[in-house]
Amino acid sequence: MKKYFLKNCFIVFVVSVAISSCTSLRAVNNFSSVVSTGLSKFEEIPNSFTQHCLDRCVSENVRKMEIKRAADCDCSNYQKADSVTLLIYLSIRGYFDGLTDISDNDLAHYKLDALSSSLTAGSFGDIKIDQQQADAYKMVSTILLDAVTGNYRKNKIKKYVEQANQPIQVLLNKFQFILQKNLEGELNFKKEKLYAFYRELLLNDALNDYEKEKAATEYYQALSMFNQQQERIDLFAGSLQNIAEGHQKIYDNRNKMTAKELSDSLIIYQSAISNVVSQFNKLKN
Amino acid sequence: MAKLTSAQANALANDFLGLAQAIGNFRYDNWNEMSKTQNQQLGKMQWSILNYGEDILALSTALAMDDVQASLNKINDTTLEIRSTIQQLKNIQKVISVAGAIIAFGGAVISKDPSAIKTGLQGVIDSWKDKS
């Protein structure tokens, strides 16, 4: 009787450990996979520093009414700016992709079919294992293995989140700075040049009223396009703040929070990031 | 001499933008009062300041590398560790498959059936070669 009680206690313990480790990993997995999707939107932003430099080169020639066989533009500093931005993006993305993969419960859900089918073959001399025993063995082994690997992954994730929190905050902050202050800033210059170009055009007495009206219409169309580009960059850059806060939440609660609490608190950031993705897609269309 | 930071460079670029806007406003407000040469000179200066401002923003981004180098190294090391752990966890499945094949092979040896031994041995080889 005592033996059965202890056996049941052991099974209940193993199952509960397995369930708790899986669910808390799921919270991290859901968050990091939403983050990875959100981050991938960066690749859909058509603006870059190099593109800005090339556009500037062309518009400069147009303003001077010059044509050249090949655009002669030195964009090396702009290319460097793009490579720094890309490096930061890829490092952040690589980390969150890794976090998504390691917290995926399918990663450590092992198939024990090979073992159980070998054991049911019944060709072990005098030892006979029937189907029922093999199935029971497979079930317990699967639960045990899930529990062990689940806890192993949980501890590993805790360690990685501890290691990564400070650098990821720095990188997300700098990425946001580059996009909102510098890349959007380049568009402010583009807008000012546009304004200067059309303002001079409208002050020119050689243009009749119809031509001036047409020029003003063109100006507002181009301005609206630049504003939309800035809005898109701003939207994406804003989501980096949600990512930073979400990661900070995981870090702050890495030792004490239950799976449910962690999941509930991360949902706020997940929703904010998903909302950005949806708004970003709307702006794209 | 202290190096320019990315934040300082960004602030400088914004100052350039403000300066170019002020020059532009002056030009448009005094368009008819200025000579063509004066206007052209001022226009050239306005455009150059805008170009410098754009260049400084690109420079600000390149300077950001100084602020993030250590963080980039740390995060890339952590990512490598994560990838290595993932690979270890994937290898467990391979060990299980190989163990199953070895047990089946052992059973075949005990049964002394030549065709079962051959199949069992092939199973061990196949499971070992299996990359998944």
XYZ file of C-alpha atoms in Angstrom:
417
model
C 0.000 0.000 0.000
C 2.815 2.351 1.042
C 4.687 1.342 -2.113
C 1.733 2.368 -4.316
C 1.384 5.674 -2.462
C 5.052 6.539 -2.989
C 4.827 5.512 -6.644
C 1.775 7.745 -7.186
C 3.487 10.638 -5.411
C 6.492 10.237 -7.681
C 4.360 10.243 -10.827
C 2.383 13.313 -9.644
C 5.664 15.099 -8.857
C 7.229 14.271 -12.224
C 4.122 15.279 -14.178
C 3.734 18.561 -12.269
C 7.403 19.471 -12.751
C 7.121 18.648 -16.442
C 3.944 20.733 -16.855
C 5.304 23.739 -14.918
C 8.606 23.863 -16.810
C 6.857 23.508 -20.165
C 4.337 26.273 -19.489
C 6.878 28.807 -18.233
C 9.027 28.078 -21.281
C 5.952 28.627 -23.426
C 5.600 32.185 -22.046
C 9.187 32.958 -23.082
C 8.670 31.173 -26.411
C 5.497 33.127 -27.226
C 7.173 36.425 -26.365
C 10.410 35.785 -28.250
C 8.664 34.468 -31.355
C 6.444 37.592 -31.471
C 9.626 39.669 -31.032
C 11.340 37.846 -33.921
C 8.329 38.499 -36.189
C 8.274 42.150 -35.119
C 12.004 42.593 -35.659
C 11.821 41.074 -39.153
C 9.778 44.121 -40.228
C 13.042 46.060 -40.269
C 13.856 44.295 -43.535
C 10.705 45.788 -45.068
C 11.774 49.384 -44.394
C 12.897 50.638 -47.820
C 14.945 53.523 -46.420
C 18.622 53.166 -45.745
C 21.532 55.549 -45.344
C 23.065 54.443 -48.655
C 19.767 54.860 -50.491
C 19.494 58.335 -49.005
C 22.973 59.166 -50.323
C 22.145 57.859 -53.817
C 18.848 59.781 -53.914
C 20.697 62.919 -52.834
C 23.206 62.452 -55.614
C 20.469 62.175 -58.234
C 18.461 65.129 -56.906
C 21.619 67.242 -56.792
C 22.177 66.565 -60.498
C 18.529 67.305 -61.287
C 18.730 70.615 -59.385
C 21.843 71.611 -61.314
C 20.205 70.328 -64.526
C 23.171 68.037 -65.166
C 23.220 64.578 -66.656
C 26.086 62.110 -66.291
C 26.745 58.735 -67.874
C 27.023 57.175 -64.416
C 25.978 58.661 -61.092
C 29.217 59.757 -59.435
C 28.452 59.424 -55.732
C 30.752 58.800 -52.805
C 28.503 57.027 -50.315
C 31.166 55.226 -48.291
C 30.197 56.885 -44.960
C 26.564 56.044 -45.589
C 27.458 52.430 -46.378
C 29.352 52.267 -43.096
C 26.290 53.603 -41.285
C 24.174 50.877 -42.906
C 26.601 48.131 -41.966
C 26.608 49.265 -38.305
C 22.794 49.321 -38.305
C 22.618 45.904 -39.942
C 25.122 44.422 -37.506
C 23.099 45.631 -34.529
C 19.875 44.329 -36.099
C 21.322 40.905 -36.892
C 22.771 40.505 -33.395
C 19.459 41.354 -31.707
C 17.549 39.135 -34.141
C 20.000 36.235 -33.709
C 19.571 36.318 -29.945
C 15.761 36.348 -30.035
C 15.668 33.628 -32.718
C 17.885 31.517 -30.454
C 15.643 32.221 -27.473
C 12.607 31.184 -29.550
C 14.234 27.928 -30.615
C 15.550 26.926 -27.194
C 12.215 27.639 -25.481
C 10.261 25.685 -28.098
C 8.809 22.606 -26.371
C 9.081 20.591 -29.597
C 12.885 20.900 -29.385
C 13.107 18.504 -26.448
C 10.048 16.382 -27.119
C 11.856 13.169 -27.976
C 10.445 10.266 -29.939
C 11.036 7.026 -28.037
C 9.461 4.830 -30.719
C 12.839 3.331 -31.688
C 13.474 2.190 -28.107
C 9.974 0.865 -27.425
C 9.736 -1.054 -30.701
C 13.117 -2.690 -29.994
C 11.965 -3.710 -26.545
C 8.682 -5.219 -27.727
C 10.474 -7.403 -30.247
C 10.670 -9.981 -27.465
C 13.949 -11.421 -28.661
C 15.971 -11.093 -25.456
C 16.526 -14.700 -24.633
C 14.273 -15.558 -21.710
C 13.186 -11.986 -21.068
C 9.756 -11.202 -22.512
C 8.349 -7.677 -22.555
C 4.691 -7.338 -23.515
C 3.149 -4.388 -25.380
C 1.458 -2.954 -22.246
C 4.737 -2.838 -20.318
C 6.572 -1.257 -23.237
C 3.884 1.425 -23.625
C 3.970 2.204 -19.894
C 7.756 2.400 -20.003
C 7.610 4.713 -23.015
C 5.049 6.998 -21.345
C 7.003 7.336 -18.077
C 10.276 7.789 -19.949
C 8.769 10.506 -22.124
C 7.443 12.377 -19.081
C 10.743 12.007 -17.245
C 12.762 13.080 -20.234
C 10.470 16.082 -20.837
C 10.747 17.048 -17.165
C 14.511 16.732 -17.084
C 15.123 18.547 -20.385
C 12.402 21.089 -19.548
C 14.125 22.030 -16.305
C 17.514 21.925 -17.972
C 16.294 24.346 -20.631
C 14.602 26.509 -17.984
C 17.886 26.886 -16.093
C 19.813 27.503 -19.289
C 17.321 30.186 -20.401
C 17.591 31.832 -16.978
C 21.366 31.944 -17.397
C 21.163 33.301 -20.972
C 18.610 35.962 -20.041
C 20.880 37.039 -17.169
C 23.877 37.271 -19.497
C 21.965 39.012 -22.283
C 19.808 41.547 -20.474
C 22.329 44.351 -20.099
C 23.809 44.126 -23.642
C 20.398 43.621 -25.264
C 19.096 46.786 -23.539
C 22.105 48.734 -24.876
C 21.657 47.350 -28.388
C 17.894 47.910 -28.522
C 18.351 51.438 -27.224
C 21.044 52.229 -29.801
C 19.058 50.613 -32.605
C 16.091 52.815 -31.680
C 18.355 55.888 -31.569
C 19.800 55.154 -35.027
C 16.362 54.709 -36.567
C 14.444 57.494 -34.854
C 17.165 60.114 -34.630
C 19.440 59.404 -37.576
C 17.491 57.593 -40.296
C 14.347 59.651 -39.685
C 16.663 62.657 -39.349
C 17.939 62.085 -42.888
C 14.330 62.344 -44.045
C 14.009 65.697 -42.242
C 16.873 66.929 -44.391
C 15.227 65.467 -47.476
C 12.021 67.309 -46.591
C 13.910 70.566 -46.089
C 15.611 70.200 -49.462
C 12.247 69.475 -51.053
C 10.817 72.603 -49.430
C 13.789 74.695 -50.587
C 13.522 73.371 -54.145
C 9.781 74.093 -54.530
C 9.932 77.374 -52.627
C 12.536 78.667 -55.070
C 10.482 77.337 -57.956
C 7.374 79.191 -56.774
C 9.327 82.434 -56.328
C 10.414 82.179 -59.948
C 8.484 84.710 -62.080
C 8.926 82.650 -65.244
C 6.249 80.145 -64.039
C 2.560 80.847 -64.734
C -0.184 80.221 -62.141
C -1.056 76.780 -63.548
C 2.577 75.645 -63.384
C 2.891 76.971 -59.839
C -0.232 75.098 -58.775
C 1.135 71.942 -60.350
C 4.454 72.412 -58.561
C 2.666 72.930 -55.223
C 0.668 69.718 -55.774
C 3.858 67.807 -56.536
C 5.451 69.203 -53.385
C 2.618 68.037 -51.140
C 2.573 64.595 -52.732
C 6.305 64.133 -52.127
C 6.001 65.536 -48.595
C 3.227 63.078 -47.794
C 5.393 60.207 -49.057
C 8.310 61.249 -46.821
C 5.990 61.668 -43.837
C 4.664 58.157 -44.385
C 8.201 56.763 -44.566
C 9.034 58.510 -41.292
C 5.846 57.186 -39.702
C 6.800 53.639 -40.659
C 10.321 53.943 -39.262
C 8.954 55.567 -36.117
C 6.411 52.809 -35.635
C 9.025 50.095 -35.935
C 11.506 51.938 -33.707
C 8.789 52.404 -31.065
C 8.291 48.640 -30.885
C 11.941 48.253 -29.820
C 10.964 49.913 -26.541
C 8.315 47.205 -25.964
C 10.885 44.513 -26.724
C 13.349 46.032 -24.248
C 10.680 46.265 -21.529
C 9.490 42.709 -22.173
C 13.012 41.327 -21.901
C 13.559 43.348 -18.731
C 10.368 41.782 -17.315
C 11.679 38.264 -17.972
C 15.001 39.221 -16.385
C 13.422 40.837 -13.300
C 11.239 37.823 -12.652
C 13.619 35.069 -13.615
C 13.683 33.599 -10.102
C 10.334 34.203 -8.527
C 7.478 34.353 -10.969
C 5.171 31.467 -11.756
C 4.489 30.524 -15.346
C 1.018 32.084 -15.273
C 2.208 35.409 -13.862
C 5.072 35.630 -16.330
C 2.771 34.791 -19.207
C 0.208 37.417 -18.080
C 2.788 40.169 -17.751
C 4.442 39.422 -21.086
C 1.118 39.472 -22.930
C 1.036 43.308 -22.665
C 4.299 43.588 -24.579
C 3.361 40.854 -27.052
C 0.095 42.665 -27.867
C 1.914 45.971 -28.293
C 4.445 44.407 -30.697
C 1.715 42.555 -32.648
C -0.214 45.810 -32.886
C 2.845 47.537 -34.367
C 3.262 44.731 -36.913
C -0.354 45.109 -37.996
C -0.128 48.936 -38.241
C 3.170 48.611 -40.101
C 1.566 46.285 -42.648
C -1.340 48.705 -43.103
C 1.053 51.583 -43.805
C 2.895 49.447 -46.322
C -0.280 48.900 -48.396
C 40.948 65.509 -27.222
C 37.651 63.873 -26.378
C 35.982 61.970 -29.218
C 32.631 63.031 -30.592
C 29.833 60.720 -29.460
C 26.961 59.561 -31.668
C 24.483 61.603 -29.585
C 26.615 64.751 -29.906
C 26.913 64.222 -33.659
C 23.139 63.873 -33.918
C 22.626 67.115 -31.975
C 25.127 68.844 -34.248
C 23.254 67.636 -37.347
C 20.028 69.088 -35.949
C 21.792 72.409 -35.384
C 22.867 72.346 -39.034
C 19.273 71.719 -40.088
C 18.077 74.687 -38.007
C 20.798 76.904 -39.466
C 19.928 75.908 -43.053
C 16.237 76.595 -42.370
C 17.089 80.056 -40.981
C 19.210 80.889 -44.037
C 16.443 79.605 -46.318
C 13.790 81.720 -44.567
C 15.992 84.779 -44.874
C 16.434 84.129 -48.588
C 12.719 83.664 -49.286
C 11.749 86.715 -47.200
C 14.299 88.927 -48.986
C 14.081 87.334 -52.428
C 13.482 90.575 -54.325
C 15.823 92.698 -52.228
C 18.922 90.564 -52.869
C 20.988 90.565 -56.028
C 21.044 87.369 -58.073
C 24.681 86.717 -57.046
C 23.932 87.252 -53.339
C 20.952 84.931 -53.590
C 22.968 82.250 -55.362
C 25.800 82.458 -52.828
C 23.398 82.182 -49.918
C 21.554 79.342 -51.661
C 24.823 77.450 -52.156
C 25.675 77.905 -48.488
C 22.196 76.708 -47.456
C 22.512 73.578 -49.604
C 26.065 72.835 -48.359
C 24.939 73.086 -44.732
C 22.118 70.636 -45.485
C 24.597 68.232 -47.102
C 26.959 68.482 -44.113
C 24.077 67.814 -41.757
C 23.159 64.649 -43.676
C 26.787 63.506 -43.616
C 26.960 64.088 -39.856
C 23.890 61.881 -39.316
C 25.631 59.056 -41.181
C 28.728 59.728 -39.079
C 26.621 59.629 -35.895
C 25.461 56.134 -36.876
C 28.993 54.946 -37.578
C 30.102 56.403 -34.212
C 27.404 54.311 -32.501
C 29.695 51.340 -33.088
C 31.990 52.645 -30.303
C 29.059 52.532 -27.855
C 27.862 49.053 -28.770
C 31.010 47.043 -29.523
C 31.193 45.397 -26.074
C 27.441 44.675 -26.058
C 27.632 43.175 -29.549
C 30.384 40.820 -28.414
C 28.446 39.763 -25.306
C 25.180 39.142 -27.140
C 26.882 37.228 -29.948
C 28.661 35.021 -27.364
C 25.346 34.304 -25.651
C 23.708 33.489 -28.995
C 26.516 31.043 -29.757
C 25.996 29.388 -26.366
C 22.255 29.101 -27.051
C 22.908 27.515 -30.453
C 25.333 25.038 -28.875
C 22.744 24.038 -26.231
C 20.125 23.583 -28.967
C 22.511 21.295 -30.841
C 23.160 19.262 -27.672
C 19.414 18.850 -27.123
C 18.978 17.746 -30.741
C 21.757 15.180 -30.295
C 19.745 13.482 -27.521
C 17.214 12.350 -30.153
C 20.054 10.821 -32.143
C 21.350 8.987 -29.050
C 17.865 7.596 -28.399
C 17.537 6.388 -32.005
C 20.988 4.782 -31.937
C 20.260 3.144 -28.553
C 17.022 1.695 -29.960
C 18.875 0.323 -32.975
C 21.597 -1.195 -30.744
C 18.971 -2.928 -28.555
C 17.316 -4.339 -31.691
C 20.716 -5.486 -32.952
C 21.463 -7.116 -29.567
C 18.159 -8.976 -29.739
C 19.017 -10.202 -33.234
C 22.438 -11.458 -32.066
C 20.809 -13.386 -29.190
C 18.306 -14.916 -31.619
C 21.256 -16.062 -33.847
C 19.208 -15.249 -36.950
C 21.682 -14.115 -39.705
C 19.136 -12.043 -41.648
C 17.924 -10.325 -38.426
C 21.578 -9.617 -37.488
C 22.183 -8.046 -40.907
C 19.011 -5.925 -40.657
C 19.886 -4.953 -37.067
C 23.388 -3.886 -38.018
C 22.039 -1.845 -40.930
C 19.610 -0.213 -38.473
C 22.501 0.868 -36.226
C 24.406 2.293 -39.200
C 21.320 4.105 -40.542
C 20.399 5.632 -37.184
C 23.986 6.795 -36.690
C 24.076 8.420 -40.110
C 20.688 10.077 -39.605
C 21.383 13.791 -39.136
C 17.943 14.729 -37.753
